[in-house]
PDB file of C-alpha atoms in Angstrom:
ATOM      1  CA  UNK W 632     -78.287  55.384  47.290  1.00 42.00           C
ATOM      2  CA  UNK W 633     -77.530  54.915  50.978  1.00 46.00           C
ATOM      3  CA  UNK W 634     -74.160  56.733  51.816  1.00 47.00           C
ATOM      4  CA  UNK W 635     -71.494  55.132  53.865  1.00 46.00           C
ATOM      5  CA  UNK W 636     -68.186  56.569  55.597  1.00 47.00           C
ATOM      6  CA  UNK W 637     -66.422  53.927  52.953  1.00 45.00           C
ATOM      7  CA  UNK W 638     -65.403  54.132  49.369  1.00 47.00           C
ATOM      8  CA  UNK W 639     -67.883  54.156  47.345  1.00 51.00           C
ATOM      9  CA  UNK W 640     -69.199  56.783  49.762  1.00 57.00           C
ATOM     10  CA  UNK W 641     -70.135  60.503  49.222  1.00 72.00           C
ATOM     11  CA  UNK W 642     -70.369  60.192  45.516  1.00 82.00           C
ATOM     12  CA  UNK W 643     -73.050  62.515  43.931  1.00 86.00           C
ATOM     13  CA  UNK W 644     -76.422  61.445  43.606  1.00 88.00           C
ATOM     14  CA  UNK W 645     -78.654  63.501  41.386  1.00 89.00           C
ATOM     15  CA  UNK W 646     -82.252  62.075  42.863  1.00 90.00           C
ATOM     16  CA  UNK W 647     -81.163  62.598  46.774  1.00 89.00           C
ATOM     17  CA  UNK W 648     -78.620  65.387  46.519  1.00 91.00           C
ATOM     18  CA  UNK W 649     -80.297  67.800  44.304  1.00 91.00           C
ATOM     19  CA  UNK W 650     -83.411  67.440  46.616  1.00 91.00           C
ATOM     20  CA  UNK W 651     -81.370  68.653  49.415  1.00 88.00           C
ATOM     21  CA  UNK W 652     -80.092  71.380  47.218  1.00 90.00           C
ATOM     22  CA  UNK W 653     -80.479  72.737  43.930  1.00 89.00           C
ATOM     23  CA  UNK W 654     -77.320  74.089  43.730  1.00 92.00           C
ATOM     24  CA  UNK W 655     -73.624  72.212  44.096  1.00 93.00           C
ATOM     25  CA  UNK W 656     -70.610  74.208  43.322  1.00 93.00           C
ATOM     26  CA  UNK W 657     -67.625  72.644  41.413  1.00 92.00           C
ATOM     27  CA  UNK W 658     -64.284  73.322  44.075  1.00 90.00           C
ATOM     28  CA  UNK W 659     -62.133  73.971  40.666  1.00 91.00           C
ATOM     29  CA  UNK W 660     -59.665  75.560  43.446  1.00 89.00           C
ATOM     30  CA  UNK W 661     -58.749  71.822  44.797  1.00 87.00           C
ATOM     31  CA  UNK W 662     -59.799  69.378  42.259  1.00 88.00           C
ATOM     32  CA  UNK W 663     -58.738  70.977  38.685  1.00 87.00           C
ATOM     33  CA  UNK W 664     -57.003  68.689  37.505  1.00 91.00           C
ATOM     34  CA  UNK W 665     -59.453  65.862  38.104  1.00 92.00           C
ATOM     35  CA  UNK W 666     -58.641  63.868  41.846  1.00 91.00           C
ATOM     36  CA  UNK W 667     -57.759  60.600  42.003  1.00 89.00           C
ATOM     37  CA  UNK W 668     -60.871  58.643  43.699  1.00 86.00           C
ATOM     38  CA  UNK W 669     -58.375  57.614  46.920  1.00 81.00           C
ATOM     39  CA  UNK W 670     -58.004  61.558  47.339  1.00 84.00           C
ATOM     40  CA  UNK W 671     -61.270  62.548  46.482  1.00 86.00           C
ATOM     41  CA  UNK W 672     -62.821  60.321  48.867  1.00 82.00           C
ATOM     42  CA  UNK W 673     -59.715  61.304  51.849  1.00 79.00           C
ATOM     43  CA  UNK W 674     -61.108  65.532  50.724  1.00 83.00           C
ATOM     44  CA  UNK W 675     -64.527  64.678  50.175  1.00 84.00           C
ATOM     45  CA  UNK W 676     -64.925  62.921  53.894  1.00 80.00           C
ATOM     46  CA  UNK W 677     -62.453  64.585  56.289  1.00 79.00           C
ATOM     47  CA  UNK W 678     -63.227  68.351  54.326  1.00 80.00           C
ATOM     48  CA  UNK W 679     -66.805  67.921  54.948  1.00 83.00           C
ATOM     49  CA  UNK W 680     -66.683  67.001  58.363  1.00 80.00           C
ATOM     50  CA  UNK W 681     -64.139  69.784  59.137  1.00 81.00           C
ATOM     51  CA  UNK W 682     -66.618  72.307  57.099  1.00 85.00           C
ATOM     52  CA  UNK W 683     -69.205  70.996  59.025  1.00 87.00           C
ATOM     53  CA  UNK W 684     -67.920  70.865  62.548  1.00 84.00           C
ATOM     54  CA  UNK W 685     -66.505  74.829  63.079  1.00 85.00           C
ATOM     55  CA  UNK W 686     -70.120  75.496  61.993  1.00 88.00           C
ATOM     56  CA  UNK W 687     -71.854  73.736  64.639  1.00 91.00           C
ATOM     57  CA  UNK W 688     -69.169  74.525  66.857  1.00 87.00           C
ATOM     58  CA  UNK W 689     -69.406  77.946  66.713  1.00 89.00           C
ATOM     59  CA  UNK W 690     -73.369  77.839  66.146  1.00 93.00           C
ATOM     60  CA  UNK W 691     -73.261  79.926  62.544  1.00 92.00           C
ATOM     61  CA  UNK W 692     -76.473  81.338  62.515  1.00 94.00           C
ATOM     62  CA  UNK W 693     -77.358  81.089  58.847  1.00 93.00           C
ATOM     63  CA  UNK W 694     -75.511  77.566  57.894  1.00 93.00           C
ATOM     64  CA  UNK W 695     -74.942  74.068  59.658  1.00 94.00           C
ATOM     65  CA  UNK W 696     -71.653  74.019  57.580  1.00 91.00           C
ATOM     66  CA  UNK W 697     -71.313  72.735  54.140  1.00 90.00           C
ATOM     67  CA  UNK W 698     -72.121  69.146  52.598  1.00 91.00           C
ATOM     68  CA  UNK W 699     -69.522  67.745  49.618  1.00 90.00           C
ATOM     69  CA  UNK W 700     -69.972  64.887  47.018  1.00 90.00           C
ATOM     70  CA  UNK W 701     -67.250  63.595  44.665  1.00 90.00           C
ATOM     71  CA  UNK W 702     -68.180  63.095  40.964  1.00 90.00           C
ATOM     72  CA  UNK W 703     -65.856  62.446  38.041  1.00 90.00           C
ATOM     73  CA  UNK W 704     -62.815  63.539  39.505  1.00 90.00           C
ATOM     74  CA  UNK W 705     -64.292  66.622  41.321  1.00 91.00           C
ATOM     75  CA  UNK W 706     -65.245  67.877  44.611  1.00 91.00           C
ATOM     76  CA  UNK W 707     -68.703  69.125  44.696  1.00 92.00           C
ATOM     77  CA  UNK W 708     -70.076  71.538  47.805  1.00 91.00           C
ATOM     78  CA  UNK W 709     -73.218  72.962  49.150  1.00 93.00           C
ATOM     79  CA  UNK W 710     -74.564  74.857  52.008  1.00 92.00           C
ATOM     80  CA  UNK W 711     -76.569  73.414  54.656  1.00 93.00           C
ATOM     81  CA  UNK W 712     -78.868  76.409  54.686  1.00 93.00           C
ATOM     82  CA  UNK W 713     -80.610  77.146  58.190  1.00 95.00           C
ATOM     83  CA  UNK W 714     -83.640  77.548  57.040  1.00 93.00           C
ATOM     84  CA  UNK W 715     -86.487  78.292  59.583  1.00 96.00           C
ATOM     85  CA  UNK W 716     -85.835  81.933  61.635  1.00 97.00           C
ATOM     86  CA  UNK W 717     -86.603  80.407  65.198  1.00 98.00           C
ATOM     87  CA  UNK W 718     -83.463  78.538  64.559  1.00 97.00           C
ATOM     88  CA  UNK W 719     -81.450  80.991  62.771  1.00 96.00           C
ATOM     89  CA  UNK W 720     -82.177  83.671  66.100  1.00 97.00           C
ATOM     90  CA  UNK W 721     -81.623  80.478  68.362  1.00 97.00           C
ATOM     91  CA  UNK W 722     -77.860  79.977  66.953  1.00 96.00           C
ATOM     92  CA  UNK W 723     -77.581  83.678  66.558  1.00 95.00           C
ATOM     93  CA  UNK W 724     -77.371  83.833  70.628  1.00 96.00           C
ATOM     94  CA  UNK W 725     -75.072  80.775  70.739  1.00 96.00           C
ATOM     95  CA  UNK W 726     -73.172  82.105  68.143  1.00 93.00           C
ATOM     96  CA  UNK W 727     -72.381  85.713  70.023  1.00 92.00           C
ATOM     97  CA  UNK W 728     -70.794  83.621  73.083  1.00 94.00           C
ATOM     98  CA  UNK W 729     -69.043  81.083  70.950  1.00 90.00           C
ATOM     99  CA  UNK W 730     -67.145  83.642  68.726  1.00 88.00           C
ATOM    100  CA  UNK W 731     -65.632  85.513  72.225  1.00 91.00           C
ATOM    101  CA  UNK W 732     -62.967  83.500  72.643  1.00 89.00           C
ATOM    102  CA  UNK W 733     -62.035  83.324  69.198  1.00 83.00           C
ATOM    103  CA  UNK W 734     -61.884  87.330  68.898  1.00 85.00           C
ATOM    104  CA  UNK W 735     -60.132  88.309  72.393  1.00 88.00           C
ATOM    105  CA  UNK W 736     -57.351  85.399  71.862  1.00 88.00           C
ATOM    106  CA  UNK W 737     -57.363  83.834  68.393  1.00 83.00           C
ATOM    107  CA  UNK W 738     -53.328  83.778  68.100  1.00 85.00           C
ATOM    108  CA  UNK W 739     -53.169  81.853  70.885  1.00 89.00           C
ATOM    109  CA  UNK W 740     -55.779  79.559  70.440  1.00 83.00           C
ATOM    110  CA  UNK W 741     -54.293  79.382  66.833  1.00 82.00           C
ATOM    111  CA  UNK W 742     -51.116  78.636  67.882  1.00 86.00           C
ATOM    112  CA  UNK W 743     -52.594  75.721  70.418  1.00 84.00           C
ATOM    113  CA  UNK W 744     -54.319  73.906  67.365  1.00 79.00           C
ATOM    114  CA  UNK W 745     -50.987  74.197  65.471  1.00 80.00           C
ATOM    115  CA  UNK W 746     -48.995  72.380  68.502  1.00 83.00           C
ATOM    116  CA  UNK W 747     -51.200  69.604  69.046  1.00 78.00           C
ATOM    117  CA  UNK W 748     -51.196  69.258  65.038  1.00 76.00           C
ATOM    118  CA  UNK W 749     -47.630  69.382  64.435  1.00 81.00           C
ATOM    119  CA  UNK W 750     -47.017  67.249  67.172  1.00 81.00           C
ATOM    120  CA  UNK W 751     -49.590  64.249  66.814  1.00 76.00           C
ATOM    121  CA  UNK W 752     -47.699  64.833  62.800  1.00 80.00           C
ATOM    122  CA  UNK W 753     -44.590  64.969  63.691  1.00 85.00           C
ATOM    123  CA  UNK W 754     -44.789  60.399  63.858  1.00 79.00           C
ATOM    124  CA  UNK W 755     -46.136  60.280  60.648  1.00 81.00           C
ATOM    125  CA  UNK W 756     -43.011  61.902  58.960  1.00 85.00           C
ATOM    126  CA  UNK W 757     -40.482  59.089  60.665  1.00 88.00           C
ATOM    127  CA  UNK W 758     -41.541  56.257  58.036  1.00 88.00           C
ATOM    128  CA  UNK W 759     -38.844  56.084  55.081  1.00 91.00           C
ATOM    129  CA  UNK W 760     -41.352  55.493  52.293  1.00 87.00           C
ATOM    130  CA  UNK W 761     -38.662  54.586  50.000  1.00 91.00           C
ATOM    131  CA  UNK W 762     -37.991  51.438  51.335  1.00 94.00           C
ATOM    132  CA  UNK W 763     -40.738  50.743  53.696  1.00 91.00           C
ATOM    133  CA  UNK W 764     -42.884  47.482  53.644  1.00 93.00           C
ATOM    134  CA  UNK W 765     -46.258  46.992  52.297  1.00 92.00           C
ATOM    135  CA  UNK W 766     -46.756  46.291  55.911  1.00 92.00           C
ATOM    136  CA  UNK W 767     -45.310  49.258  57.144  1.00 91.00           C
ATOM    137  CA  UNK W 768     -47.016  51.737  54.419  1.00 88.00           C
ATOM    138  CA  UNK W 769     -50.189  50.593  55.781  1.00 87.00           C
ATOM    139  CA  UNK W 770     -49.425  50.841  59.341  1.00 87.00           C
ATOM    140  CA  UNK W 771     -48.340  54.783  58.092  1.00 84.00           C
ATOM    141  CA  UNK W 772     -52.165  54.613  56.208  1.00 81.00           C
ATOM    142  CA  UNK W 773     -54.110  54.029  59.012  1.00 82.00           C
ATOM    143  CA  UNK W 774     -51.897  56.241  61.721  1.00 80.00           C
ATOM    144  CA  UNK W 775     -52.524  58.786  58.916  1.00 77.00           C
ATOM    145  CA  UNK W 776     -56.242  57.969  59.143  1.00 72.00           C
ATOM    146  CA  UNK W 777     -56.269  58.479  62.394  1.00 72.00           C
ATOM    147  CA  UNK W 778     -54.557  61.326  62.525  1.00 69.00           C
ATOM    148  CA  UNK W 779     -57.182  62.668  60.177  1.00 66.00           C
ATOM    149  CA  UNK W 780     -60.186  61.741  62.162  1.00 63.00           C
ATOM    150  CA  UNK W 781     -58.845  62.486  65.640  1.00 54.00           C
ATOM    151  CA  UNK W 782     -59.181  59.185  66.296  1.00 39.00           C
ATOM    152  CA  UNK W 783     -57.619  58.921  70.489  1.00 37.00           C
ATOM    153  CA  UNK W 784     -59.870  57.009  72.459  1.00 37.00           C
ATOM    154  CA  UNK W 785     -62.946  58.926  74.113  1.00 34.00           C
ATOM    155  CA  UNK W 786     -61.261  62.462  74.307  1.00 38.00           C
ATOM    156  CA  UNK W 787     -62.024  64.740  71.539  1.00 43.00           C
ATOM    157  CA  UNK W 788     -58.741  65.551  70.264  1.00 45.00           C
ATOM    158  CA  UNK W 789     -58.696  68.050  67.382  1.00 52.00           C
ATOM    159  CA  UNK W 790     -57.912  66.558  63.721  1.00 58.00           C
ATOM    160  CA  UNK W 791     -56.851  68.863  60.937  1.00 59.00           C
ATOM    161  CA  UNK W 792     -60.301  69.363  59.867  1.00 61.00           C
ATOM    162  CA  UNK W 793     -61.327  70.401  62.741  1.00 64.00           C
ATOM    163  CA  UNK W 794     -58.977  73.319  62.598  1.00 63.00           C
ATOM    164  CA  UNK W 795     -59.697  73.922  59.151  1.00 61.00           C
ATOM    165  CA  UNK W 796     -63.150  74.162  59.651  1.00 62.00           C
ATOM    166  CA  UNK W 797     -62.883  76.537  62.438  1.00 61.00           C
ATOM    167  CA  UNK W 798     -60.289  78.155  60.210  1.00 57.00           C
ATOM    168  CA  UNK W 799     -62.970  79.021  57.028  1.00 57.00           C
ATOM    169  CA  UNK W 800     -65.199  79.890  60.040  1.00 57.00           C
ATOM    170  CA  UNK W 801     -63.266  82.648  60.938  1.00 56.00           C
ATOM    171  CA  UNK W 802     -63.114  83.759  57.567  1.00 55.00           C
ATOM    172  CA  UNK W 803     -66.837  83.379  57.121  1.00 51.00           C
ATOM    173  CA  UNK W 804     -67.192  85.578  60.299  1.00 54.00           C
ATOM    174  CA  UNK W 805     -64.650  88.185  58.585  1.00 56.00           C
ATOM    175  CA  UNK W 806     -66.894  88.083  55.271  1.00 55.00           C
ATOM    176  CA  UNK W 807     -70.734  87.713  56.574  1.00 51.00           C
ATOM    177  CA  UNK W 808     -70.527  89.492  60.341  1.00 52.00           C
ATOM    178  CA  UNK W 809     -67.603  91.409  60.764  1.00 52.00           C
ATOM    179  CA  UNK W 810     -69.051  94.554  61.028  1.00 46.00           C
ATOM    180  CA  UNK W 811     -72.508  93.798  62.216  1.00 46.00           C
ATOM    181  CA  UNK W 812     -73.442  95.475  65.942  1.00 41.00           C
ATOM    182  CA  UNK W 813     -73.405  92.797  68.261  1.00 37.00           C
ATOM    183  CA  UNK W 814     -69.515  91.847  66.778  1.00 42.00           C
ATOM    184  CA  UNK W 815     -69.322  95.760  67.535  1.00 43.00           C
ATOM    185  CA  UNK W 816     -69.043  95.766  71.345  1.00 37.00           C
ATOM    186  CA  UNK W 817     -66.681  92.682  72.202  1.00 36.00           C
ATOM    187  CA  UNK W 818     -63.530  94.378  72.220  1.00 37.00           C
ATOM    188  CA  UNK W 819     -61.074  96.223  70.014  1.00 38.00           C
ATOM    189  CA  UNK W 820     -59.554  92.727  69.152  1.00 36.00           C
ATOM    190  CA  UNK W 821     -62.442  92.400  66.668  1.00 36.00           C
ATOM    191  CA  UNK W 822     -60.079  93.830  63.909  1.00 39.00           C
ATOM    192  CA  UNK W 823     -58.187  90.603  63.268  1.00 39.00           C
ATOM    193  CA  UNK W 824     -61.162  89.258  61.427  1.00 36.00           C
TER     194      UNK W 824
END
């Protein structure tokens, strides 16, 4: 199966996906009860690419990020492993200089994401959805799919998953390298993870 950034899209594939890895993980925290397939596909896509995006952004050192697939009514994740140690010591180095600004001023870069968030949200809410127009719900849809996706002409503008991404990032950080040496010696600020 070929997958697209459309519905069907993303849904799991036994052949192809359990040859990328042998092991997918139910998300019973998000999809019990069963999703819809219009919000598993909105989770499944935007998620991912959030999941996947603060890991390359930030250069993890042991994961790219995490891949999803939808099946019958759940949302199914892996991790894209790093697998060869060249590459793992590579991001390692990029990871040490990307993480700095997150540790010596993450409340305030925090608090920047939220702004632009809320504010770039803040059209969405106008529409009356009780008596708006077929017309006008899917003029909402696809500002709301914008929205999602970030979607402003050539300047990268962050979405929500984005944010979220870099969010779980942080948390990864606080779980997998909080108190390893090289985290050590950036600055006392290293607490808030």
């Amino acid at each position: 199966m070929k997958v697209y950034d459309v519905v069907p899209g993303l849904e799991f594939d036994p052949e192809r996906d359990l040859a990328q890895s042998p092991a997918w993980f139910l998300d019973a925290t998000h999809s019990v009860p069963p999703w819809t397939p219009m919000f598993g596909w909105f989770w499944v896509n935007f998620c991912r690419h959030g999941m996947q995006y603060g890991a390359e952004k930030l250069s993890l050192p042991t994961v790219h990020g995490w891949d999803w697939r939808f099946l019958n009514g759940g949302g199914y994740l892996t991790l894209m492993l790093v697998k060869s140690e060249e590459e793992k010591q590579r991001r390692e180095v990029e990871f040490k200089k990307a993480i700095i600004p997150l540790i010596e001023d993450y409340d305030g870069i925090w608090s920047g994401f939220v702004k632009e968030i809320l504010t770039r949200y803040e059209g969405l809410k106008q529409l009356d959805l009780d008596s708006a127009s077929n017309l006008q719900l899917l003029d909402n849809f696809e500002d709301t799919h914008k929205y999602l996706q970030a979607d402003v002409g050539n300047a990268h503008v962050h979405d929500v998953w984005d944010v979220h991404g870099l969010y779980f990032v942080r948390k990864y950080v606080q779980r997998t390298c909080g108190n390893r040496r090289y985290l050590s010696h950036f600055s006392q600020l290293s607490h808030r993870f």
